[in-house]
Coordinates of C-alpha atoms in Angstrom, one line a residue:
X1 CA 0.0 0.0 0.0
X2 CA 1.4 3.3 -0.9
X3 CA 1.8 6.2 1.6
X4 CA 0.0 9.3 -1.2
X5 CA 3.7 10.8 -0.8
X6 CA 2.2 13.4 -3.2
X7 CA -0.6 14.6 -1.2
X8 CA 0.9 14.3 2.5
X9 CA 4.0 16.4 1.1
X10 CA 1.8 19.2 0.4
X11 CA 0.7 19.0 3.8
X12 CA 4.1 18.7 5.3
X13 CA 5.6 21.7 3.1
X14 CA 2.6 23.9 4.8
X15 CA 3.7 22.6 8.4
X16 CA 7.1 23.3 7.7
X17 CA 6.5 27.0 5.9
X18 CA 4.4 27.9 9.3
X19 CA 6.6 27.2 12.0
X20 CA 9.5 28.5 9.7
X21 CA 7.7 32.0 9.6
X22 CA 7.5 31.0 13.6
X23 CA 10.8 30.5 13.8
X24 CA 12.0 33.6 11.6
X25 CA 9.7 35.7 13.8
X26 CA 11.4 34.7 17.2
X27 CA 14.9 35.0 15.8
X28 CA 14.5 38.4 14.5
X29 CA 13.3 39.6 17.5
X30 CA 16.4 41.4 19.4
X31 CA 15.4 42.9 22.6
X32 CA 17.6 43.6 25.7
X33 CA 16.8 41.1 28.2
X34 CA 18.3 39.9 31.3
X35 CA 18.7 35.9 31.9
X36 CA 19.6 33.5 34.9
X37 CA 21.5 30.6 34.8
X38 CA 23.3 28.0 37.0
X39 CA 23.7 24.5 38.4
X40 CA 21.5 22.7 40.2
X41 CA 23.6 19.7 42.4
X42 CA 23.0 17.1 45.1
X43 CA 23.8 18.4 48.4
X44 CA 24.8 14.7 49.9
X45 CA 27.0 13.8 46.7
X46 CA 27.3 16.5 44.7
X47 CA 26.6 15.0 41.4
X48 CA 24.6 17.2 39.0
X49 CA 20.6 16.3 39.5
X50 CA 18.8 15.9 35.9
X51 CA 15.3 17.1 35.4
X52 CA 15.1 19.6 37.9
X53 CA 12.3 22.1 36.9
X54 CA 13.5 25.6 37.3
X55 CA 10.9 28.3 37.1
X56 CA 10.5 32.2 38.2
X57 CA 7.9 32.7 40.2
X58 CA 4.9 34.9 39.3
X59 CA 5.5 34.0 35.3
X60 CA 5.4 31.7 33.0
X61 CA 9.0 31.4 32.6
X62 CA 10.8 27.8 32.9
X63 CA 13.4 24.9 31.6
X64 CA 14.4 21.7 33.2
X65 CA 18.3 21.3 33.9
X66 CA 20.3 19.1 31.3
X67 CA 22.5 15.9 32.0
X68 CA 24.9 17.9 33.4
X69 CA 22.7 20.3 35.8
X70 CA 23.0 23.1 34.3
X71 CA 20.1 25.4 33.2
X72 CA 19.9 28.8 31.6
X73 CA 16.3 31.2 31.9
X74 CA 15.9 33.7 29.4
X75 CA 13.9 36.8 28.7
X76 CA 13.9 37.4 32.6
X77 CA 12.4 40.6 33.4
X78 CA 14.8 42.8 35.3
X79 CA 14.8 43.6 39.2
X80 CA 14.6 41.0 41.8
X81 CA 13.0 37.7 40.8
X82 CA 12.4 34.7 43.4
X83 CA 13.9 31.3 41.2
X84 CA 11.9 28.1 42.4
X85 CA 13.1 24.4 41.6
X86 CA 10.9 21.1 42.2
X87 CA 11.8 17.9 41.0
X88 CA 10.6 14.5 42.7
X89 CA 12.6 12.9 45.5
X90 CA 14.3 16.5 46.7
X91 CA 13.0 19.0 48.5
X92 CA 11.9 22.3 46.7
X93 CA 14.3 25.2 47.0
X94 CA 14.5 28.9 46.3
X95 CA 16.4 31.8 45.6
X96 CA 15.9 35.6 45.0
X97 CA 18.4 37.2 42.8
X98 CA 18.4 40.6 41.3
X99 CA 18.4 40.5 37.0
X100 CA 20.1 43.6 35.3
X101 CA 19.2 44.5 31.4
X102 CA 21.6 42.3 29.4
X103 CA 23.2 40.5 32.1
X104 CA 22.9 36.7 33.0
X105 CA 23.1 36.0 36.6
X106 CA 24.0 33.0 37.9
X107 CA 22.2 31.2 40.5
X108 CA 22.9 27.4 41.7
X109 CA 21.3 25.3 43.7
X110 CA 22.5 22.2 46.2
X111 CA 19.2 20.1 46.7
X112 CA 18.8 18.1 49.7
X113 CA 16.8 14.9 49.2
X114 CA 12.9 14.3 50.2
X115 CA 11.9 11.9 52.5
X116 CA 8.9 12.0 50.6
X117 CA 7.2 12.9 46.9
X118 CA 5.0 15.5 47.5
X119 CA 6.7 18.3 46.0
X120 CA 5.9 16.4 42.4
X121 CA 4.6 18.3 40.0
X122 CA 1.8 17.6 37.0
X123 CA 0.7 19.6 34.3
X124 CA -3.5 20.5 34.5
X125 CA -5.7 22.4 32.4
X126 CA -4.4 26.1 34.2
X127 CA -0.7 25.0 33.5
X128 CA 2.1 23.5 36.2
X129 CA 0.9 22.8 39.8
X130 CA 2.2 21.0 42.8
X131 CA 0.5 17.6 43.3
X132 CA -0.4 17.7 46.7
X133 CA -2.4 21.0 45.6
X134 CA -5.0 19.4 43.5
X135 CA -8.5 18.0 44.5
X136 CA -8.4 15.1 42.4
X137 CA -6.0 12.3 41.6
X138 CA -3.4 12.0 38.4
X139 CA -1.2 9.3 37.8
X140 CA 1.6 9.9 36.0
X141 CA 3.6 7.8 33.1
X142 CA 7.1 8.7 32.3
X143 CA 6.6 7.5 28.8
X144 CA 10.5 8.1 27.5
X145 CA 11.2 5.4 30.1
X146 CA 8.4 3.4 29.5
X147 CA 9.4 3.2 25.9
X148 CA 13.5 2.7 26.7
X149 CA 12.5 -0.3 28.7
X150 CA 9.8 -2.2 27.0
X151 CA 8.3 -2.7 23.4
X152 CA 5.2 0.5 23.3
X153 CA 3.5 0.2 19.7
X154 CA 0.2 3.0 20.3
X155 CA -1.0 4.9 23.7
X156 CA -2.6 1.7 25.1
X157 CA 0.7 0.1 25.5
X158 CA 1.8 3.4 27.4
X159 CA -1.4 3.1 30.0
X160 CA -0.9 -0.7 30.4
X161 CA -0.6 -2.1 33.9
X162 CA 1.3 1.2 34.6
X163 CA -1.1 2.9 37.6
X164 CA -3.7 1.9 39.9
X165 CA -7.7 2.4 38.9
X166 CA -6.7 2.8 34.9
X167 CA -7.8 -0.8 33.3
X168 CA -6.5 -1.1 29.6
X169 CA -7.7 -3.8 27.1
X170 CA -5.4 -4.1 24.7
X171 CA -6.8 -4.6 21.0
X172 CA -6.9 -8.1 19.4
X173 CA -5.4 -6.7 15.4
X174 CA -2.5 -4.4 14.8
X175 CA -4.1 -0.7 14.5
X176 CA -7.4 -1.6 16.9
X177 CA -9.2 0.1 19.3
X178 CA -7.5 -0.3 23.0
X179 CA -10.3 0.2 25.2
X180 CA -9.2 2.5 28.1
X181 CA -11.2 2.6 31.4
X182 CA -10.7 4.9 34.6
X183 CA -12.1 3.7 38.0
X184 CA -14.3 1.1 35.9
X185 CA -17.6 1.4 34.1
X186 CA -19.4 4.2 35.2
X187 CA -22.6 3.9 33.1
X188 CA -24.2 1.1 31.0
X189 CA -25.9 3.5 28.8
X190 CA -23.6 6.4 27.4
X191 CA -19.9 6.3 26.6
X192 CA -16.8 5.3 29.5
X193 CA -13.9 6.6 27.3
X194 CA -11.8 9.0 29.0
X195 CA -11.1 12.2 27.1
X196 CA -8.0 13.5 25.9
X197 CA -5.9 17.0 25.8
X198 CA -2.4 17.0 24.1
X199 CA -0.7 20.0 24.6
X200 CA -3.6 21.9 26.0
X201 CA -5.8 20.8 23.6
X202 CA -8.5 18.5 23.3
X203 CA -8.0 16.1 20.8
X204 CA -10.5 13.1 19.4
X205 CA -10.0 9.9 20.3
X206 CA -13.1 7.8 19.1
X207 CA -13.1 4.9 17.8
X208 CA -13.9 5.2 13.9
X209 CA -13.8 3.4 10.8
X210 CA -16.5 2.0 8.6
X211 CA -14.4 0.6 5.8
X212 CA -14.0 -2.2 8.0
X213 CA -17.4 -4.0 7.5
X214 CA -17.9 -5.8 10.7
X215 CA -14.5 -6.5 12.1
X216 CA -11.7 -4.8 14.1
X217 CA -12.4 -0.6 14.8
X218 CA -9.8 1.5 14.0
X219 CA -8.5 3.8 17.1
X220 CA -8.0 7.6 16.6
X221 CA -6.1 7.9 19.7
X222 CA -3.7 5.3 17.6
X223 CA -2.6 8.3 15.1
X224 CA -0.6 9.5 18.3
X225 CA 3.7 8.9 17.6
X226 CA 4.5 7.3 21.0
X227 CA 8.4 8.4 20.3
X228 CA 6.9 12.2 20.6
X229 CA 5.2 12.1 24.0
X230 CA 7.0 13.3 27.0
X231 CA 4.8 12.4 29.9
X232 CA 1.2 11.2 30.0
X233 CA -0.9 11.9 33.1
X234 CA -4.1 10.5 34.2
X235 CA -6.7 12.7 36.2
X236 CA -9.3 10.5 37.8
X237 CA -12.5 11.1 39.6
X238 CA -15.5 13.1 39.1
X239 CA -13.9 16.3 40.5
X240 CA -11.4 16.4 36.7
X241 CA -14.6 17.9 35.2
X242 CA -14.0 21.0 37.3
X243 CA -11.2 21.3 35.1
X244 CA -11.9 20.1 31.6
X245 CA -15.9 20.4 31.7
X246 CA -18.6 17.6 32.2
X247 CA -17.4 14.6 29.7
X248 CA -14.3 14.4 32.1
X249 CA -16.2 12.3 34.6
X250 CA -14.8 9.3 33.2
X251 CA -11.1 11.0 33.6
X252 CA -8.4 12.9 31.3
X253 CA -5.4 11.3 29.8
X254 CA -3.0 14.7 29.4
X255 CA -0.5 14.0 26.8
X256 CA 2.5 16.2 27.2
X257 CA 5.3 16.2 24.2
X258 CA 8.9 16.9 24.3
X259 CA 10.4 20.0 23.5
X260 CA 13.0 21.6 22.2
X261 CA 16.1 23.2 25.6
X262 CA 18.7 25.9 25.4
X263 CA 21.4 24.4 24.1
X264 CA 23.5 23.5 20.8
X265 CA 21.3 20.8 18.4
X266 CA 21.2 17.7 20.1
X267 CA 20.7 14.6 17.2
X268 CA 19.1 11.6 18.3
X269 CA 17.9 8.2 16.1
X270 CA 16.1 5.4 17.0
X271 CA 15.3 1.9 15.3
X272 CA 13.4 -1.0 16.5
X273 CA 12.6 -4.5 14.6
X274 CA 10.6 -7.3 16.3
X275 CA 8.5 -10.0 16.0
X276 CA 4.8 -10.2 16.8
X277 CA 3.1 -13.6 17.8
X278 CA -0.1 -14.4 19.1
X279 CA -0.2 -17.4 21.9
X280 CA -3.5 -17.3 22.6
X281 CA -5.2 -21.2 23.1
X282 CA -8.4 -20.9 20.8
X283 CA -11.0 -23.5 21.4
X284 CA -11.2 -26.8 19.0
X285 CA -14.6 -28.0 17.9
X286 CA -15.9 -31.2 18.8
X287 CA -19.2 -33.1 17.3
X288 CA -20.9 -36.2 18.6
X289 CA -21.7 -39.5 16.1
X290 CA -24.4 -41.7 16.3
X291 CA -27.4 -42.9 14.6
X292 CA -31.2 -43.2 15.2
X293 CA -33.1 -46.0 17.2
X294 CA -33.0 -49.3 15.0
X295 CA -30.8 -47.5 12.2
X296 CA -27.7 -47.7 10.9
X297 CA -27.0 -45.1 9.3
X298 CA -24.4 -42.9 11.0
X299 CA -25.6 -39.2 11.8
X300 CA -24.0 -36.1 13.6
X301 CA -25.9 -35.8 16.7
X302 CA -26.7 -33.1 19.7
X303 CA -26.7 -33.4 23.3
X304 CA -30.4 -32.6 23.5
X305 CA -30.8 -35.7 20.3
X306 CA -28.6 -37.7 22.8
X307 CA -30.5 -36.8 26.4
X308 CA -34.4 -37.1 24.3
X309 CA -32.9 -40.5 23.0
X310 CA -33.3 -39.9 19.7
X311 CA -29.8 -40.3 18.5
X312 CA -27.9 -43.3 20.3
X313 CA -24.1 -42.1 20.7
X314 CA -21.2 -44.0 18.9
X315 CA -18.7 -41.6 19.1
X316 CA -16.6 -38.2 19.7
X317 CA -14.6 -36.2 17.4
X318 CA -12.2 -33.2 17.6
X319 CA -10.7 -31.0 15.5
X320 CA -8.8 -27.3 15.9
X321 CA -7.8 -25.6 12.7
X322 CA -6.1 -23.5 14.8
X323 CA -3.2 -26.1 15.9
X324 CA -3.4 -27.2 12.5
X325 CA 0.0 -26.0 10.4
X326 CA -2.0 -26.8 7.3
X327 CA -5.6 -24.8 8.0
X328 CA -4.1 -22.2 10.5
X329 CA -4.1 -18.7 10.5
X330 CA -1.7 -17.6 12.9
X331 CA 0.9 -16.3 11.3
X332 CA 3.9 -14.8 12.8
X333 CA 4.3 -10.5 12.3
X334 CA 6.8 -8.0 12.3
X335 CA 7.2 -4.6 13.5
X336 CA 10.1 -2.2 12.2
X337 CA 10.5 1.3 13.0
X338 CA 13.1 3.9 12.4
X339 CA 12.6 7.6 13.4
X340 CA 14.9 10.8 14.7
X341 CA 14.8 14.0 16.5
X342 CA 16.4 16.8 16.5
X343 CA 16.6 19.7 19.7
X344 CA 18.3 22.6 20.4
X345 CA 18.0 26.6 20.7
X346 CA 18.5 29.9 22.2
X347 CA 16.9 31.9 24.5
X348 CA 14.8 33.7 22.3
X349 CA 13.8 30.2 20.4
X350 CA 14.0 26.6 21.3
X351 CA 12.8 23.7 18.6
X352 CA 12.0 19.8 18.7
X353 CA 11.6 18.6 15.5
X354 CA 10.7 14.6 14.9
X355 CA 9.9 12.0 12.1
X356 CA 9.2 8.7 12.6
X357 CA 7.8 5.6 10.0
X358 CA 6.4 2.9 11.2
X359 CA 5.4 -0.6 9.7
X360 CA 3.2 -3.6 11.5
X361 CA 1.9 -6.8 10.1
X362 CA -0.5 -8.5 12.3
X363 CA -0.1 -11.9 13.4
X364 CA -2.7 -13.5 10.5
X365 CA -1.7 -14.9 7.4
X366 CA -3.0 -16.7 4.7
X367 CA -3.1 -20.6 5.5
X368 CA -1.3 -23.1 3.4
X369 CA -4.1 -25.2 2.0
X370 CA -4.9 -21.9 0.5
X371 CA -1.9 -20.7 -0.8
X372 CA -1.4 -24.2 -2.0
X373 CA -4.6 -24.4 -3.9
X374 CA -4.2 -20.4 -5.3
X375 CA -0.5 -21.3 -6.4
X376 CA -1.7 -24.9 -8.0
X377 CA -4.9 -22.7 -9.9
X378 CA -2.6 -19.9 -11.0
X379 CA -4.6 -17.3 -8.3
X380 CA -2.7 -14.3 -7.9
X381 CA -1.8 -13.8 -4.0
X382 CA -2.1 -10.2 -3.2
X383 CA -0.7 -8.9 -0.3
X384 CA -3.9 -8.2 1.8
X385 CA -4.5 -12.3 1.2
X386 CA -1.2 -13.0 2.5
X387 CA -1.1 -10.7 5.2
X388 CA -4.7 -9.0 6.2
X389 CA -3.8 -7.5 9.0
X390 CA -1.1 -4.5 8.2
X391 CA -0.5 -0.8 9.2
X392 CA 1.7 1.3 8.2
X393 CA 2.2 5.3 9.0
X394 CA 4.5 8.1 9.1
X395 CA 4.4 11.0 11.5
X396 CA 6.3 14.0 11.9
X397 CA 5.9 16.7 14.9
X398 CA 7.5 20.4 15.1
X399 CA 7.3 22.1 18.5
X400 CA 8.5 26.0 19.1
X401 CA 8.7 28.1 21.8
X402 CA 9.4 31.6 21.6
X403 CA 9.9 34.5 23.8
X404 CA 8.9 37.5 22.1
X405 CA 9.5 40.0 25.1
X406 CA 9.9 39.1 29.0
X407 CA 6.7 39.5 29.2
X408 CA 5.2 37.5 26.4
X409 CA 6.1 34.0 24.8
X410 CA 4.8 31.7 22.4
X411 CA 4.6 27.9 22.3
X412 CA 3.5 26.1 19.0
X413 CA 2.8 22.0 18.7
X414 CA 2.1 21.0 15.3
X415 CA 1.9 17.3 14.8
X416 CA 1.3 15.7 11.2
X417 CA 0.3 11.8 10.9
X418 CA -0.3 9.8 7.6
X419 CA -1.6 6.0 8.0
X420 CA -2.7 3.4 5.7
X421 CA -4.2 0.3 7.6
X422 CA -6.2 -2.9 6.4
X423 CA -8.1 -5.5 8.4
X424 CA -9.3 -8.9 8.2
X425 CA -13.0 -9.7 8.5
X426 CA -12.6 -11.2 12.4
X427 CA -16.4 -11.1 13.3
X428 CA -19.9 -11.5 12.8
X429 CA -20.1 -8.5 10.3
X430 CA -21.7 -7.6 6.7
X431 CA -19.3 -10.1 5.2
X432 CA -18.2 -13.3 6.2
X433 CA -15.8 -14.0 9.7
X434 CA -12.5 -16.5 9.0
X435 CA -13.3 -16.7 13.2
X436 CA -16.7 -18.0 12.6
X437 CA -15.5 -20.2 9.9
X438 CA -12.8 -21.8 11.8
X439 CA -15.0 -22.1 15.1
X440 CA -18.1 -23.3 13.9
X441 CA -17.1 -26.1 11.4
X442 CA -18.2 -29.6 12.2
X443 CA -15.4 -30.8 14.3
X444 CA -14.1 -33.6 11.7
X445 CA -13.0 -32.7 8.2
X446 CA -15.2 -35.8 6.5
X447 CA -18.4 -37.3 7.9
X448 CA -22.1 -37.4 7.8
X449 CA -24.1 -34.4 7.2
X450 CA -20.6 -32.4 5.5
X451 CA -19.7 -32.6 1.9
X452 CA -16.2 -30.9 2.8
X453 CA -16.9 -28.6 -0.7
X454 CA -17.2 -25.1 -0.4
X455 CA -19.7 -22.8 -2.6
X456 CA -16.7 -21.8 -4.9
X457 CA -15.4 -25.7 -5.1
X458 CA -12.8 -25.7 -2.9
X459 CA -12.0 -28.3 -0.1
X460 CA -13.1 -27.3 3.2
X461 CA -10.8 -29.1 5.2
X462 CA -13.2 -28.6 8.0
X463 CA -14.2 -25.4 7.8
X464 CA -17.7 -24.0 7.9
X465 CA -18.9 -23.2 4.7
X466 CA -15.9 -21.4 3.0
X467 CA -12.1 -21.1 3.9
X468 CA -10.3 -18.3 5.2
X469 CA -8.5 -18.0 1.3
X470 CA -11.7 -16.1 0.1
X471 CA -12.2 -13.9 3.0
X472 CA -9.3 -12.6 2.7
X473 CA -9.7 -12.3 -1.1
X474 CA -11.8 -9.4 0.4
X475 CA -10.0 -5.7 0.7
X476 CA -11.3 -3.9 3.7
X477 CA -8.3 -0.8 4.3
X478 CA -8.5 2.6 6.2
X479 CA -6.2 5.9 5.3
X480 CA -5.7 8.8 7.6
X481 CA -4.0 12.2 7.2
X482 CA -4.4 14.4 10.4
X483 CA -2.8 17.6 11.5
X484 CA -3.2 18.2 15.4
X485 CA -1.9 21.9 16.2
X486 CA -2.0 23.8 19.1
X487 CA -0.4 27.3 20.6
X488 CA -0.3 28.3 23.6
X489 CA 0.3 32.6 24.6
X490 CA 1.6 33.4 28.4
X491 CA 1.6 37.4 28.9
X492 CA 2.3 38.4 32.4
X493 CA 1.4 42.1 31.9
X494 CA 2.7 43.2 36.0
X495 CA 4.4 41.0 38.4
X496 CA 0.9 39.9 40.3
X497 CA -1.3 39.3 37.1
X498 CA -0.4 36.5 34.2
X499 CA -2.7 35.8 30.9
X500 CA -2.7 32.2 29.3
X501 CA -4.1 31.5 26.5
X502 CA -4.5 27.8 24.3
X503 CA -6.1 27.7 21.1
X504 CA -6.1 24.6 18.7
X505 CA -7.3 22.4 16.0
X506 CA -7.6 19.0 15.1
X507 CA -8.6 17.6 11.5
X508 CA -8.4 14.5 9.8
X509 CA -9.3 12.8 6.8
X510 CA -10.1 9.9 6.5
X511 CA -11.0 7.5 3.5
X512 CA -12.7 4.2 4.7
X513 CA -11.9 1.8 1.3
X514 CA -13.7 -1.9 0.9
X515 CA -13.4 -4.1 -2.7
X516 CA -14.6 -7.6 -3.2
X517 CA -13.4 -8.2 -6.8
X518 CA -16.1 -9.9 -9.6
X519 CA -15.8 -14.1 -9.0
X520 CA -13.8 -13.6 -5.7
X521 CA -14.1 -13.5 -2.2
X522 CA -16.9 -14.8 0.5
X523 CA -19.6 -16.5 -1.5
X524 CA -23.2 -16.7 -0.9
X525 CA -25.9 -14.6 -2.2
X526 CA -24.7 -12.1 -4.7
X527 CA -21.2 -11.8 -2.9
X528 CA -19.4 -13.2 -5.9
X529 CA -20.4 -10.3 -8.5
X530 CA -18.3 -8.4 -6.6
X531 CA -18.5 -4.5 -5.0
X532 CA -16.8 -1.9 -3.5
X533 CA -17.4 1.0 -1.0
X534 CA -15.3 4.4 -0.7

């Protein structure tokens, strides 16, 4: 499946041209402004602490120390100014110094460490806060360590098993729905999805997709780049809709992303291959054999036929397709990714620039009686027969933050995502199920009551009434492009008063694509004069 390179560049060119003209803005601005810098260090071993927020109190102002400690505050209004740190597992310290126009003071800091946590700090809907200040609970996820340590393919893998109260269902197919629920159901009726807010932002995370015909739902909280995300924190409880309005009551996953620190470029690539299996134990089917009161004739009976005594029992058989290397569908998949990102800036403008593509075949594939019997009739084998289950998509993110005076700065997030994705037909849907197929067979490949043909002539093999070969003949695909963008404007007019403002937007197009070609795929009824739906 190609990736519309045409269409996606336009939209990456007009991406690029903005936050250029963003970028040209901030630089050209030259205004005399003070700055602070210094080193924050542990007062026990003196080693330079990492991740230390600093911030001046009373304004928007703040950076988080490097590897080596250090940190660096620009456009610092001049006068005195009170310099705060917090970071998790020290105790919060301060500092006033006095800035002059033009001059970069220098203020460092030897942190003693906490006894206890509650000095962390999360991000809410009115910006930073202290923990222990808020009225409702958040769980945080460290997502670049969550990632560093263990395989994370969409958001769901993020969330999973990571905090108390947040239940995560991981989806069956590569590019499915993970069903995310906080503190449980909370009403039969109407919808228990949390919402969620990316960079200040509300964003849509339905479920979507009706190019699918019955089977797997694509996720739009999926279109999210896991390499891009900084930190994801969960705000339970009813009391989040104080914050975010009334359809938080089932929480708020806030998605923060990384961005760019003072500093010269800093280049970084990643790369990541793997293999995807599914060990789940499916169920065989089984079938009882017997035959009528004072005849021979063997018959496929049912327990109620056996407990009425109307069928006397000879026999038991069993059969799973599933276990079968011939009639199987379990197919191993693969995963390969390769992405890099880019950070750096001054302390007028800071960047973080990322692009990432990413490829997944699901763990279904074509079984070998079928590719047998395509091969031996001269079928072409497409790819969606050989592998039905396959995503692939390509995302790139720009984030800027400028400071336009010391008492005004900018921050843009623009995130661009392109996905193609197809499905197998998996359930009980318009067209026919390979599940249903392979579950509801007989339970013997020959015997009485089952011819072992299919519709279209081919062996059965113990199948229902048709083999997974023609449902797959059947083309069900999704593609996505979606720009998520937000700014955010901080003015802090006086010392006492500060202004924030978020604005954003969130489109996507989608295409939902289904083909069953003229004499191919699931038969019955007028399936085999073939269709399609865009």
């Amino acid at each position: 499946m190609g990736y519309g390179i045409g269409r996606r560049a336009r939209g990456f060119a007009v991406v690029l041209a903005v936050l250029a003209g963003v970028s040209a803005a901030g630089a050209q601005t030259s205004r005399s402004v003070g700055g602070v810098s210094g080193k924050v260090t542990d007062k026990g071993s003196g080693a330079p602490v990492v991740g230390v927020t600093i911030q001046v109190e009373g304004s928007g102002i703040g950076v988080v120390t490097g590897t080596d400690g250090t940190y660096r505050l620009a456009a610092v209004a001049s006068g005195p100014q009170t310099i705060s740190t917090r970071r998790i597992g020290f105790v919060a310290a301060k500092k006033t110094v006095t800035v002059a126009d033009n001059q970069t003071v220098v203020a460092d800091f030897a942190l003693e460490a906490a006894a206890t946590s509650l000095q962390a700090v999360v991000m809410t809907a009115t910006g930073a806060q202290r923990r222990i200040e808020l009225g409702n609970a958040v769980s945080t996820v460290d997502a670049s360590t969550r990632i560093a340590e263990s395989p994370v393919k969409n958001i769901g893998d993020l969330l999973s098993a990571q905090m108390t109260g947040v239940q995560v269902s991981t989806a069956g197919m590569t590019g499915g729905t993970s069903r995310i629920r906080v503190r449980g159901v909370s009403s039969m009726a109407l919808a228990n999805d949390p919402i969620f807010v990316i960079d200040g932002v509300r964003m849509t995370s339905t479920s979507s997709g009706n190019g699918t015909g019955g089977g797997t739902v694509p996720s739009r909280a999926n279109d999210l780049n896991p390499e891009e995300i900084e930190s994801i924190e969960v705000v339970k409880g009813p009391s989040a809709a104080t914050l975010y309005g009334t359809d938080a009551a089932n929480g708020v996953i806030v998605i923060t992303t990384k961005r760019g620190r003072v500093g010269k470029p800093v280049f970084s690539f990643h790369t990541e291959q793997g293999r995807i299996e599914d060990r789940n134990n499916y169920p065989a089917t089984y079938s009882l054999l017997g035959h009528s009161p004072g005849a021979t004739a063997q018959k496929r009976c049912f327990t109620y036929d056996v407990a009425e005594g109307t069928c006397l029992l000879d026999s038991a058989t069993v059969l799973n397709l599933w276990k079968n290397p011939a009639t199987t569908t379990i197919k191993a998949g693969a995963r390969r990714l390769v992405g890099g990102q880019v950070s750096g800036g001054t302390e007028q403008v800071r960047y973080f620039i990322s692009a990432d593509m990413n490829e997944e075949t699901g763990p279904v594939g074509l079984p070998a009686v079928d590719q047998h019997r395509f091969d031996s009739l001269g079928i072409l084998i497409r790819p969606n027969m050989l592998h039905p289950n396959n995503l692939q998509q390509f995302s790139l993110r720009s984030n800027v933050d400028v400071a336009l005076t010391p008492h005004l700065d900018v921050s843009v997030s623009a995130g661009l995502t392109s996905l193609d994705q197809r499905f197998p037909q998996s359930e009980n849907g318009s067209v026919a199920s390979y599940v249903q197929q392979m579950t509801f067979g007989p339970g013997y490949s020959t015997g009485p009551g089952y011819s072992g043909i299919g519709a279209a002539g081919e062996p059965l093999y113990g199948y229902a009434a048709m083999t997974p070969g023609e449902i797959f003949q059947y083309v069900s695909s999704q593609n996505v492009v979606r720009f998520v963008g937000s700014s955010t404007v901080n003015w802090r007019p006086v010392g006492w008063l500060q202004v924030r403002g978020d604005i954003g937007y969130d489109m996507a197009n989608q295409d939902d694509y289904t083909l069953q070609r003229y004499g191919e795929g699931p038969t019955g009824g007028t399936n085999l004069l073939g269709s399609a739906g865009d």
